[in-house]
Amino acid sequence: MTRNEPEPQPHTHPHAHGHSHGHGPAAPVSRHLRKVIAAVLIPFALAVGVGLIALWPGGAPPHKPTGVGFDQETQSARVVQLTKVDCADVNAQQQQQMEQQQPPTGPGGGAQQQAQRCEQATIEVTTGKDTGHRFKTVVTPDASRRYTEGQDVVVAYAPKAPRDLQYSVTDVDRTFPMWVLAAVFALAVVVVGRLRGVLALVALAASFAVLTVFILPAILQGSNPLLVAVVGGSAIMLIALYMCHGLTARTSVAVLGTLASLLLIGLLGSVFIGWAQLTGNTDDQTGLVHSLYPGIEIRGLLLAGIIIGSLGVLDDVTVTQTAAVWELRDADPTASRRQIYGAAMRIGRDHIASVVNTLVLAYAGAALPLLLLFSIARSGVGTVAGSEMVAEEIIRTLVGSIGLVVSVPLTTLLAVLVVSADRGSRSGPQEEDGRAAGPGPGQPGSRRGGRGRRRKR
């Protein structure tokens, strides 16, 4: 029996290994690999910090509101009264004139036309220097938005207009339902994700802080949008990944894969935006921004949008692929580099198919009204696709998708190189002298079985 006592040793090591790595963060890699990873990431993080300091805007530049679009002073208000009035009495005759051009149909058509009435809403300003001021607005029968008494609305203030016309309703106040939805989202993330969910919400808040405090004001101050997007996007990447997944070698590999893919997206975007001669000035909002801040490079703003838009999906792909490689390595410590890479790429190919489809549908959903307009246009598909408004979305989608596709094999390769180079230190529990115990006797690749038996004795 004494000769057979060491036999349970091989079963003890894999069980301890699977328990220590299969239900928590990956085991730390060797000191040598940590130094290699740090040698790459520490200079990168320092460069991002220097970039943040050098480009720090110190707030958005001041300007006088033009009163156009979103560039106008707004206040909160409330609908205090609704009354039915004759449209002609309140000079809202346009709807009636349009209806009079069409002959009434049916025996009661004329009566129905005369019976149509407008609504007159009394609005009370609830914030600002004119709190308590009331004005009236007319809602015609064909208006898409209707009001109810007690409803909160947003009003625009035009100081140069006559007193009775200084305020006008621009939108409804959606603050409460938006906060309720945000609370439901946060609750779902915390309930399902627990501590990781809390960290994800903190990282999300930090990402929005970088976007609103650094990226947007820096662009408005006239800094190069591409440089701002690279620095700000890198800061978001470092904060989000390390905060959500920990300061580990696994996370560092995901950071490297994301960084390399972002550089590729920036390069491809720059090349094809210039080659396709896209100006980036394709909508009213962009034109308004350019008119208010002529120093902004609109084409660079387009490229910055492509980089930032791809960042979130890239994080998902690189983290998933890195985690897959680590788990495959933990499941079979004796697997070769080629075996781990092949298995991880099979996972990655499924991920590519779903993520690319998600990205394309996300851009298509955002541009759905535009696509509807072009679908009824009397132009060929090539003409429609070549127009700047559509070509901008196509290039945005394809460039981002290429970066996502390339990130899978690139990140997988980096992760395989790290875990395979660290094979010796992660094959089993750490010994007191710092050397890792190898596979037990009878397992493939065992070269330390004898030493295990000597320890047992």
CSV table of C-alpha atoms in Angstrom, one decimal:
chain,number,residue,atom,x,y,z
A,1,MET,CA,0.0,0.0,0.0
A,2,THR,CA,2.9,2.3,0.6
A,3,ARG,CA,3.9,2.1,-3.0
A,4,ASN,CA,0.4,3.1,-4.1
A,5,GLU,CA,0.1,6.0,-1.7
A,6,PRO,CA,1.3,8.6,-4.2
A,7,GLU,CA,-1.3,7.6,-6.8
A,8,PRO,CA,-4.0,10.0,-5.6
A,9,GLN,CA,-1.6,12.9,-6.1
A,10,PRO,CA,-2.5,13.4,-9.8
A,11,HIS,CA,-6.2,13.8,-8.9
A,12,THR,CA,-5.5,16.2,-6.2
A,13,HIS,CA,-3.7,18.7,-8.4
A,14,PRO,CA,-6.2,19.1,-11.2
A,15,HIS,CA,-9.0,19.4,-8.8
A,16,ALA,CA,-7.3,22.2,-6.9
A,17,HIS,CA,-6.3,23.8,-10.2
A,18,GLY,CA,-9.8,23.8,-11.5
A,19,HIS,CA,-11.3,25.1,-8.3
A,20,SER,CA,-8.8,28.0,-8.0
A,21,HIS,CA,-9.0,29.2,-11.6
A,22,GLY,CA,-12.4,28.1,-12.9
A,23,HIS,CA,-14.6,30.2,-10.5
A,24,GLY,CA,-12.7,33.4,-10.3
A,25,PRO,CA,-10.1,35.6,-11.9
A,26,ALA,CA,-7.2,34.0,-13.8
A,27,ALA,CA,-4.2,33.1,-11.8
A,28,PRO,CA,-1.4,35.7,-11.9
A,29,VAL,CA,1.2,35.1,-14.6
A,30,SER,CA,4.9,34.9,-14.0
A,31,ARG,CA,7.0,37.9,-12.9
A,32,HIS,CA,8.8,37.9,-16.3
A,33,LEU,CA,5.5,38.2,-18.3
A,34,ARG,CA,4.2,40.9,-15.9
A,35,LYS,CA,7.3,42.9,-16.6
A,36,VAL,CA,6.9,42.4,-20.4
A,37,ILE,CA,3.2,43.5,-20.3
A,38,ALA,CA,4.0,46.4,-18.0
A,39,ALA,CA,6.8,47.5,-20.3
A,40,VAL,CA,4.2,48.0,-23.0
A,41,LEU,CA,1.2,49.3,-21.1
A,42,ILE,CA,2.9,51.6,-18.6
A,43,PRO,CA,4.4,53.9,-21.4
A,44,PHE,CA,1.0,53.8,-23.2
A,45,ALA,CA,-0.9,54.8,-20.0
A,46,LEU,CA,1.7,57.6,-19.4
A,47,ALA,CA,1.2,58.8,-22.9
A,48,VAL,CA,-2.5,58.9,-22.5
A,49,GLY,CA,-2.1,60.9,-19.2
A,50,VAL,CA,0.2,63.3,-20.9
A,51,GLY,CA,-2.3,63.7,-23.8
A,52,LEU,CA,-5.1,64.4,-21.3
A,53,ILE,CA,-3.0,67.1,-19.7
A,54,ALA,CA,-1.8,68.7,-22.9
A,55,LEU,CA,-5.2,68.7,-24.5
A,56,TRP,CA,-7.3,69.5,-21.4
A,57,PRO,CA,-9.8,72.1,-22.6
A,58,GLY,CA,-10.8,73.6,-19.3
A,59,GLY,CA,-14.5,73.8,-20.3
A,60,ALA,CA,-16.4,74.6,-23.5
A,61,PRO,CA,-15.7,78.0,-25.0
A,62,PRO,CA,-18.4,80.6,-24.3
A,63,HIS,CA,-20.6,82.0,-27.1
A,64,LYS,CA,-23.8,83.9,-27.5
A,65,PRO,CA,-26.8,81.7,-28.3
A,66,THR,CA,-28.0,82.1,-31.8
A,67,GLY,CA,-31.5,80.8,-31.2
A,68,VAL,CA,-31.2,78.2,-33.9
A,69,GLY,CA,-31.9,74.5,-33.1
A,70,PHE,CA,-30.3,73.4,-29.9
A,71,ASP,CA,-28.3,76.6,-29.6
A,72,GLN,CA,-30.9,78.5,-27.6
A,73,GLU,CA,-31.7,79.4,-24.0
A,74,THR,CA,-34.4,77.1,-22.6
A,75,GLN,CA,-36.5,77.0,-19.4
A,76,SER,CA,-38.9,74.6,-17.8
A,77,ALA,CA,-42.6,75.3,-18.0
A,78,ARG,CA,-46.0,73.6,-17.3
A,79,VAL,CA,-49.3,73.4,-19.1
A,80,VAL,CA,-51.8,75.0,-16.7
A,81,GLN,CA,-54.9,75.2,-18.9
A,82,LEU,CA,-56.4,73.8,-22.2
A,83,THR,CA,-59.4,75.4,-24.0
A,84,LYS,CA,-61.1,74.6,-27.2
A,85,VAL,CA,-61.2,77.6,-29.7
A,86,ASP,CA,-62.1,78.2,-33.3
A,87,CYS,CA,-58.9,78.0,-35.4
A,88,ALA,CA,-59.9,81.1,-37.3
A,89,ASP,CA,-60.2,83.1,-34.1
A,90,VAL,CA,-56.6,82.5,-33.2
A,91,ASN,CA,-55.2,83.0,-36.7
A,92,ALA,CA,-54.6,79.2,-37.2
A,93,GLN,CA,-56.2,79.0,-40.6
A,94,GLN,CA,-53.6,77.1,-42.5
A,95,GLN,CA,-55.1,73.7,-41.6
A,96,GLN,CA,-58.6,74.9,-42.6
A,97,GLN,CA,-57.3,76.3,-45.9
A,98,MET,CA,-55.6,73.0,-46.8
A,99,GLU,CA,-58.8,71.1,-46.0
A,100,GLN,CA,-60.9,73.5,-48.1
A,101,GLN,CA,-58.9,72.7,-51.2
A,102,GLN,CA,-60.3,69.1,-50.9
A,103,PRO,CA,-64.1,68.6,-51.4
A,104,PRO,CA,-65.8,67.1,-48.4
A,105,THR,CA,-66.8,63.5,-48.8
A,106,GLY,CA,-69.9,62.0,-47.3
A,107,PRO,CA,-73.2,63.6,-46.3
A,108,GLY,CA,-71.7,65.2,-43.2
A,109,GLY,CA,-68.4,66.3,-44.7
A,110,GLY,CA,-69.0,70.0,-44.6
A,111,ALA,CA,-70.3,69.9,-41.0
A,112,GLN,CA,-67.2,67.9,-39.9
A,113,GLN,CA,-64.9,70.5,-41.5
A,114,GLN,CA,-66.7,73.3,-39.7
A,115,ALA,CA,-66.6,71.4,-36.5
A,116,GLN,CA,-62.9,71.1,-36.3
A,117,ARG,CA,-61.5,73.2,-33.6
A,118,CYS,CA,-58.0,74.0,-32.2
A,119,GLU,CA,-56.7,73.8,-28.7
A,120,GLN,CA,-55.2,76.8,-26.9
A,121,ALA,CA,-52.7,75.9,-24.2
A,122,THR,CA,-51.8,78.3,-21.4
A,123,ILE,CA,-48.2,77.7,-20.5
A,124,GLU,CA,-46.5,79.0,-17.2
A,125,VAL,CA,-42.8,79.3,-17.0
A,126,THR,CA,-41.5,77.6,-13.9
A,127,THR,CA,-37.7,78.4,-14.0
A,128,GLY,CA,-35.5,81.4,-14.8
A,129,LYS,CA,-36.0,85.1,-14.2
A,130,ASP,CA,-39.5,85.0,-15.7
A,131,THR,CA,-40.9,82.3,-13.3
A,132,GLY,CA,-44.7,82.7,-13.2
A,133,HIS,CA,-44.9,84.3,-16.7
A,134,ARG,CA,-47.7,82.9,-18.8
A,135,PHE,CA,-48.2,82.7,-22.5
A,136,LYS,CA,-50.5,80.9,-24.9
A,137,THR,CA,-49.8,78.6,-27.8
A,138,VAL,CA,-52.2,77.0,-30.3
A,139,VAL,CA,-52.3,73.3,-31.1
A,140,THR,CA,-53.9,72.7,-34.6
A,141,PRO,CA,-55.9,69.5,-35.3
A,142,ASP,CA,-53.1,68.1,-37.5
A,143,ALA,CA,-50.3,68.6,-34.8
A,144,SER,CA,-48.4,65.5,-34.0
A,145,ARG,CA,-47.9,66.5,-30.3
A,146,ARG,CA,-50.9,67.0,-28.0
A,147,TYR,CA,-50.8,68.5,-24.5
A,148,THR,CA,-52.5,67.7,-21.2
A,149,GLU,CA,-53.1,69.9,-18.2
A,150,GLY,CA,-50.3,69.7,-15.7
A,151,GLN,CA,-47.8,68.4,-18.3
A,152,ASP,CA,-44.2,69.7,-18.1
A,153,VAL,CA,-42.7,71.2,-21.2
A,154,VAL,CA,-39.5,72.9,-22.4
A,155,VAL,CA,-39.7,76.4,-23.7
A,156,ALA,CA,-37.2,78.5,-25.7
A,157,TYR,CA,-36.4,82.0,-24.7
A,158,ALA,CA,-35.8,84.7,-27.4
A,159,PRO,CA,-34.8,87.9,-25.6
A,160,LYS,CA,-35.0,90.1,-28.7
A,161,ALA,CA,-38.5,89.1,-29.6
A,162,PRO,CA,-41.6,91.1,-28.4
A,163,ARG,CA,-42.7,90.3,-24.8
A,164,ASP,CA,-45.6,88.1,-25.9
A,165,LEU,CA,-43.5,86.1,-28.3
A,166,GLN,CA,-40.3,85.7,-26.2
A,167,TYR,CA,-41.3,82.2,-25.1
A,168,SER,CA,-42.3,79.3,-27.3
A,169,VAL,CA,-42.8,75.5,-26.6
A,170,THR,CA,-40.0,73.4,-28.2
A,171,ASP,CA,-40.5,70.0,-26.6
A,172,VAL,CA,-42.0,68.1,-23.8
A,173,ASP,CA,-40.1,67.4,-20.6
A,174,ARG,CA,-39.0,63.8,-20.5
A,175,THR,CA,-36.8,64.0,-17.4
A,176,PHE,CA,-38.9,61.7,-15.1
A,177,PRO,CA,-39.5,58.8,-17.5
A,178,MET,CA,-35.8,58.9,-18.5
A,179,TRP,CA,-34.7,58.7,-14.9
A,180,VAL,CA,-37.1,55.9,-14.2
A,181,LEU,CA,-35.7,53.9,-17.2
A,182,ALA,CA,-32.1,54.6,-16.1
A,183,ALA,CA,-33.0,53.4,-12.6
A,184,VAL,CA,-34.5,50.2,-14.0
A,185,PHE,CA,-31.4,49.6,-16.1
A,186,ALA,CA,-29.1,50.2,-13.2
A,187,LEU,CA,-31.2,47.8,-11.0
A,188,ALA,CA,-31.1,45.1,-13.7
A,189,VAL,CA,-27.3,45.4,-14.1
A,190,VAL,CA,-26.7,45.2,-10.3
A,191,VAL,CA,-29.1,42.3,-9.7
A,192,VAL,CA,-27.7,40.2,-12.5
A,193,GLY,CA,-24.0,41.4,-12.4
A,194,ARG,CA,-23.7,41.9,-8.7
A,195,LEU,CA,-20.3,43.4,-7.9
A,196,ARG,CA,-19.3,43.3,-11.5
A,197,GLY,CA,-22.5,45.1,-12.4
A,198,VAL,CA,-21.7,47.9,-9.8
A,199,LEU,CA,-18.2,48.3,-11.3
A,200,ALA,CA,-19.7,48.4,-14.8
A,201,LEU,CA,-22.0,51.3,-13.8
A,202,VAL,CA,-19.1,53.1,-12.2
A,203,ALA,CA,-17.0,52.6,-15.4
A,204,LEU,CA,-20.0,53.8,-17.5
A,205,ALA,CA,-20.2,57.0,-15.4
A,206,ALA,CA,-16.5,57.5,-15.8
A,207,SER,CA,-16.7,57.1,-19.6
A,208,PHE,CA,-19.5,59.7,-19.8
A,209,ALA,CA,-17.4,62.0,-17.6
A,210,VAL,CA,-14.4,61.7,-20.0
A,211,LEU,CA,-16.7,62.3,-23.0
A,212,THR,CA,-18.4,65.4,-21.5
A,213,VAL,CA,-15.5,66.9,-19.6
A,214,PHE,CA,-12.7,66.2,-22.0
A,215,ILE,CA,-13.6,65.0,-25.5
A,216,LEU,CA,-16.4,67.4,-26.4
A,217,PRO,CA,-14.9,70.6,-24.9
A,218,ALA,CA,-11.5,69.8,-26.4
A,219,ILE,CA,-13.0,69.5,-29.9
A,220,LEU,CA,-15.0,72.7,-29.4
A,221,GLN,CA,-11.8,74.4,-28.3
A,222,GLY,CA,-10.3,73.6,-31.7
A,223,SER,CA,-8.1,70.6,-30.9
A,224,ASN,CA,-7.6,68.0,-33.6
A,225,PRO,CA,-10.7,65.8,-33.3
A,226,LEU,CA,-8.8,62.6,-34.2
A,227,LEU,CA,-6.1,63.2,-31.6
A,228,VAL,CA,-8.8,64.0,-29.0
A,229,ALA,CA,-10.7,60.9,-29.9
A,230,VAL,CA,-7.6,58.7,-29.6
A,231,VAL,CA,-6.6,60.1,-26.3
A,232,GLY,CA,-10.0,60.2,-24.8
A,233,GLY,CA,-11.0,56.8,-26.2
A,234,SER,CA,-7.8,55.3,-24.8
A,235,ALA,CA,-8.6,56.8,-21.4
A,236,ILE,CA,-12.1,55.3,-21.5
A,237,MET,CA,-10.7,52.0,-22.5
A,238,LEU,CA,-8.2,51.8,-19.6
A,239,ILE,CA,-10.8,53.0,-17.0
A,240,ALA,CA,-13.6,50.7,-18.2
A,241,LEU,CA,-11.5,47.5,-18.7
A,242,TYR,CA,-9.4,47.6,-15.6
A,243,MET,CA,-12.2,48.8,-13.4
A,244,CYS,CA,-14.6,46.0,-14.6
A,245,HIS,CA,-12.1,43.2,-15.0
A,246,GLY,CA,-9.3,43.9,-12.6
A,247,LEU,CA,-5.7,44.8,-13.0
A,248,THR,CA,-4.6,41.4,-14.4
A,249,ALA,CA,-2.6,40.0,-17.3
A,250,ARG,CA,-5.9,38.9,-18.9
A,251,THR,CA,-7.2,42.4,-18.9
A,252,SER,CA,-3.9,43.8,-20.2
A,253,VAL,CA,-4.1,41.5,-23.2
A,254,ALA,CA,-7.6,42.7,-23.9
A,255,VAL,CA,-6.3,46.3,-23.7
A,256,LEU,CA,-3.5,45.6,-26.2
A,257,GLY,CA,-5.9,43.9,-28.6
A,258,THR,CA,-8.3,46.8,-28.3
A,259,LEU,CA,-5.5,49.4,-28.8
A,260,ALA,CA,-4.2,47.6,-32.0
A,261,SER,CA,-7.7,47.4,-33.4
A,262,LEU,CA,-8.4,51.1,-32.7
A,263,LEU,CA,-5.2,52.0,-34.5
A,264,LEU,CA,-6.4,50.0,-37.5
A,265,ILE,CA,-9.8,51.6,-37.5
A,266,GLY,CA,-8.3,55.0,-37.3
A,267,LEU,CA,-6.0,54.3,-40.3
A,268,LEU,CA,-8.7,52.8,-42.4
A,269,GLY,CA,-11.1,55.5,-41.6
A,270,SER,CA,-8.6,58.2,-42.4
A,271,VAL,CA,-7.8,56.6,-45.8
A,272,PHE,CA,-11.3,56.0,-46.9
A,273,ILE,CA,-12.8,59.2,-45.7
A,274,GLY,CA,-10.2,61.1,-47.7
A,275,TRP,CA,-10.5,58.7,-50.7
A,276,ALA,CA,-14.3,59.0,-50.8
A,277,GLN,CA,-14.0,62.8,-50.3
A,278,LEU,CA,-16.4,62.9,-47.4
A,279,THR,CA,-16.8,66.3,-45.8
A,280,GLY,CA,-18.7,65.2,-42.7
A,281,ASN,CA,-21.1,68.1,-43.1
A,282,THR,CA,-24.2,66.2,-43.9
A,283,ASP,CA,-26.9,67.4,-41.5
A,284,ASP,CA,-28.2,70.5,-39.8
A,285,GLN,CA,-26.5,69.8,-36.5
A,286,THR,CA,-23.1,69.4,-38.0
A,287,GLY,CA,-23.6,72.6,-40.0
A,288,LEU,CA,-24.7,74.5,-36.9
A,289,VAL,CA,-21.6,73.3,-35.0
A,290,HIS,CA,-19.4,74.4,-37.9
A,291,SER,CA,-21.0,77.8,-38.1
A,292,LEU,CA,-20.6,78.4,-34.4
A,293,TYR,CA,-17.1,77.1,-34.3
A,294,PRO,CA,-15.5,77.5,-37.7
A,295,GLY,CA,-12.1,76.2,-36.4
A,296,ILE,CA,-13.5,72.7,-35.9
A,297,GLU,CA,-12.3,70.2,-38.5
A,298,ILE,CA,-15.6,68.5,-39.5
A,299,ARG,CA,-13.9,65.7,-41.4
A,300,GLY,CA,-11.8,64.9,-38.3
A,301,LEU,CA,-15.0,65.0,-36.3
A,302,LEU,CA,-16.4,62.2,-38.5
A,303,LEU,CA,-13.3,60.1,-38.0
A,304,ALA,CA,-13.4,60.7,-34.2
A,305,GLY,CA,-17.0,59.5,-34.2
A,306,ILE,CA,-16.1,56.3,-36.0
A,307,ILE,CA,-13.3,55.5,-33.4
A,308,ILE,CA,-15.5,56.3,-30.4
A,309,GLY,CA,-18.5,54.4,-31.8
A,310,SER,CA,-16.4,51.3,-32.3
A,311,LEU,CA,-14.7,51.3,-28.9
A,312,GLY,CA,-17.6,49.8,-26.9
A,313,VAL,CA,-18.0,46.8,-29.2
A,314,LEU,CA,-14.3,46.3,-29.4
A,315,ASP,CA,-14.0,46.1,-25.6
A,316,ASP,CA,-16.7,43.3,-25.7
A,317,VAL,CA,-14.9,41.3,-28.4
A,318,THR,CA,-11.4,41.5,-26.9
A,319,VAL,CA,-12.4,40.7,-23.3
A,320,THR,CA,-14.5,37.8,-24.5
A,321,GLN,CA,-11.7,36.3,-26.6
A,322,THR,CA,-9.1,36.8,-23.9
A,323,ALA,CA,-11.4,35.1,-21.3
A,324,ALA,CA,-12.0,32.2,-23.7
A,325,VAL,CA,-8.3,31.6,-24.1
A,326,TRP,CA,-7.7,31.7,-20.4
A,327,GLU,CA,-10.6,29.3,-19.7
A,328,LEU,CA,-9.5,26.9,-22.4
A,329,ARG,CA,-6.0,26.9,-21.0
A,330,ASP,CA,-7.3,26.2,-17.5
A,331,ALA,CA,-9.5,23.4,-18.8
A,332,ASP,CA,-6.6,21.6,-20.5
A,333,PRO,CA,-3.2,22.7,-19.2
A,334,THR,CA,-1.5,20.3,-21.6
A,335,ALA,CA,-3.0,21.8,-24.7
A,336,SER,CA,-0.6,23.2,-27.3
A,337,ARG,CA,-0.7,26.7,-28.6
A,338,ARG,CA,-2.3,25.6,-31.9
A,339,GLN,CA,-5.0,23.7,-30.0
A,340,ILE,CA,-5.9,26.6,-27.8
A,341,TYR,CA,-5.8,29.1,-30.7
A,342,GLY,CA,-8.0,26.8,-32.8
A,343,ALA,CA,-10.6,26.3,-30.1
A,344,ALA,CA,-10.7,30.0,-29.2
A,345,MET,CA,-11.1,31.0,-32.9
A,346,ARG,CA,-14.1,28.8,-33.2
A,347,ILE,CA,-15.6,30.8,-30.4
A,348,GLY,CA,-14.4,34.0,-32.0
A,349,ARG,CA,-16.0,33.2,-35.4
A,350,ASP,CA,-19.4,32.9,-33.8
A,351,HIS,CA,-18.8,36.2,-32.0
A,352,ILE,CA,-17.8,37.9,-35.2
A,353,ALA,CA,-21.0,36.8,-37.0
A,354,SER,CA,-23.2,38.2,-34.2
A,355,VAL,CA,-21.2,41.4,-33.4
A,356,VAL,CA,-20.9,42.5,-37.1
A,357,ASN,CA,-24.6,42.0,-37.6
A,358,THR,CA,-25.3,43.9,-34.4
A,359,LEU,CA,-23.1,46.8,-35.5
A,360,VAL,CA,-24.7,47.0,-39.0
A,361,LEU,CA,-28.2,46.9,-37.6
A,362,ALA,CA,-27.3,49.6,-35.0
A,363,TYR,CA,-26.1,52.0,-37.7
A,364,ALA,CA,-29.1,51.1,-39.9
A,365,GLY,CA,-31.5,51.7,-37.0
A,366,ALA,CA,-30.0,55.1,-36.4
A,367,ALA,CA,-30.3,56.1,-40.0
A,368,LEU,CA,-33.7,54.5,-40.6
A,369,PRO,CA,-35.5,57.7,-41.6
A,370,LEU,CA,-32.8,58.4,-44.1
A,371,LEU,CA,-33.0,55.0,-45.6
A,372,LEU,CA,-36.8,55.3,-45.9
A,373,LEU,CA,-36.4,58.5,-47.9
A,374,PHE,CA,-33.9,57.0,-50.2
A,375,SER,CA,-36.0,53.9,-50.7
A,376,ILE,CA,-38.7,55.9,-52.4
A,377,ALA,CA,-36.3,58.1,-54.4
A,378,ARG,CA,-36.2,57.6,-58.1
A,379,SER,CA,-32.6,56.8,-58.2
A,380,GLY,CA,-30.6,53.6,-58.6
A,381,VAL,CA,-29.0,51.8,-55.7
A,382,GLY,CA,-25.5,52.9,-56.8
A,383,THR,CA,-26.6,56.5,-56.9
A,384,VAL,CA,-28.2,56.3,-53.4
A,385,ALA,CA,-25.2,54.5,-51.9
A,386,GLY,CA,-22.8,57.0,-53.4
A,387,SER,CA,-24.5,60.0,-52.0
A,388,GLU,CA,-22.5,61.5,-49.1
A,389,MET,CA,-25.2,61.0,-46.5
A,390,VAL,CA,-25.4,57.2,-47.2
A,391,ALA,CA,-21.8,56.7,-48.0
A,392,GLU,CA,-20.8,58.2,-44.7
A,393,GLU,CA,-22.8,55.5,-42.8
A,394,ILE,CA,-21.6,52.8,-45.1
A,395,ILE,CA,-17.9,53.7,-44.5
A,396,ARG,CA,-18.6,54.1,-40.8
A,397,THR,CA,-20.1,50.6,-40.6
A,398,LEU,CA,-17.5,48.8,-42.8
A,399,VAL,CA,-14.5,50.4,-41.2
A,400,GLY,CA,-15.8,49.6,-37.7
A,401,SER,CA,-16.6,46.0,-38.8
A,402,ILE,CA,-13.2,45.4,-40.2
A,403,GLY,CA,-11.6,46.5,-36.9
A,404,LEU,CA,-13.9,44.1,-35.0
A,405,VAL,CA,-13.1,41.2,-37.3
A,406,VAL,CA,-9.4,41.8,-37.1
A,407,SER,CA,-9.5,42.2,-33.3
A,408,VAL,CA,-10.6,38.5,-32.9
A,409,PRO,CA,-7.5,36.7,-34.3
A,410,LEU,CA,-5.2,39.4,-33.1
A,411,THR,CA,-6.4,39.3,-29.5
A,412,THR,CA,-6.6,35.6,-29.5
A,413,LEU,CA,-3.0,35.3,-30.7
A,414,LEU,CA,-1.8,37.7,-28.0
A,415,ALA,CA,-3.7,35.8,-25.3
A,416,VAL,CA,-2.4,32.4,-26.5
A,417,LEU,CA,1.2,33.7,-26.5
A,418,VAL,CA,0.9,34.9,-23.0
A,419,VAL,CA,-0.7,31.8,-21.4
A,420,SER,CA,1.5,29.4,-23.3
A,421,ALA,CA,4.7,31.3,-22.4
A,422,ASP,CA,3.6,31.1,-18.8
A,423,ARG,CA,2.8,27.4,-19.0
A,424,GLY,CA,5.2,26.3,-16.3
A,425,SER,CA,4.0,28.8,-13.6
A,426,ARG,CA,0.3,28.0,-14.1
A,427,SER,CA,0.3,24.2,-14.4
A,428,GLY,CA,-0.6,23.7,-10.7
A,429,PRO,CA,-0.4,25.1,-7.2
A,430,GLN,CA,2.6,27.3,-6.4
A,431,GLU,CA,5.3,25.6,-4.3
A,432,GLU,CA,7.0,27.3,-1.4
A,433,ASP,CA,10.1,27.9,-3.5
A,434,GLY,CA,8.1,29.7,-6.2
A,435,ARG,CA,8.2,26.9,-8.8
A,436,ALA,CA,4.8,25.6,-10.0
A,437,ALA,CA,4.1,21.9,-9.6
A,438,GLY,CA,3.7,20.1,-12.9
A,439,PRO,CA,1.1,17.5,-13.9
A,440,GLY,CA,1.0,14.4,-11.7
A,441,PRO,CA,2.3,11.1,-12.7
A,442,GLY,CA,0.5,9.3,-15.5
A,443,GLN,CA,-0.6,12.6,-17.2
A,444,PRO,CA,0.7,13.8,-20.5
A,445,GLY,CA,3.7,16.1,-20.3
A,446,SER,CA,4.6,15.0,-16.7
A,447,ARG,CA,8.2,15.4,-15.9
A,448,ARG,CA,8.0,15.9,-12.2
A,449,GLY,CA,6.1,12.8,-11.0
A,450,GLY,CA,9.2,11.5,-9.2
A,451,ARG,CA,9.6,14.7,-7.3
A,452,GLY,CA,5.9,14.5,-6.3
A,453,ARG,CA,6.5,11.0,-4.8
A,454,ARG,CA,9.5,12.3,-2.9
A,455,ARG,CA,7.5,15.0,-1.4
A,456,LYS,CA,4.8,12.5,-0.5
A,457,ARG,CA,7.3,10.4,1.4
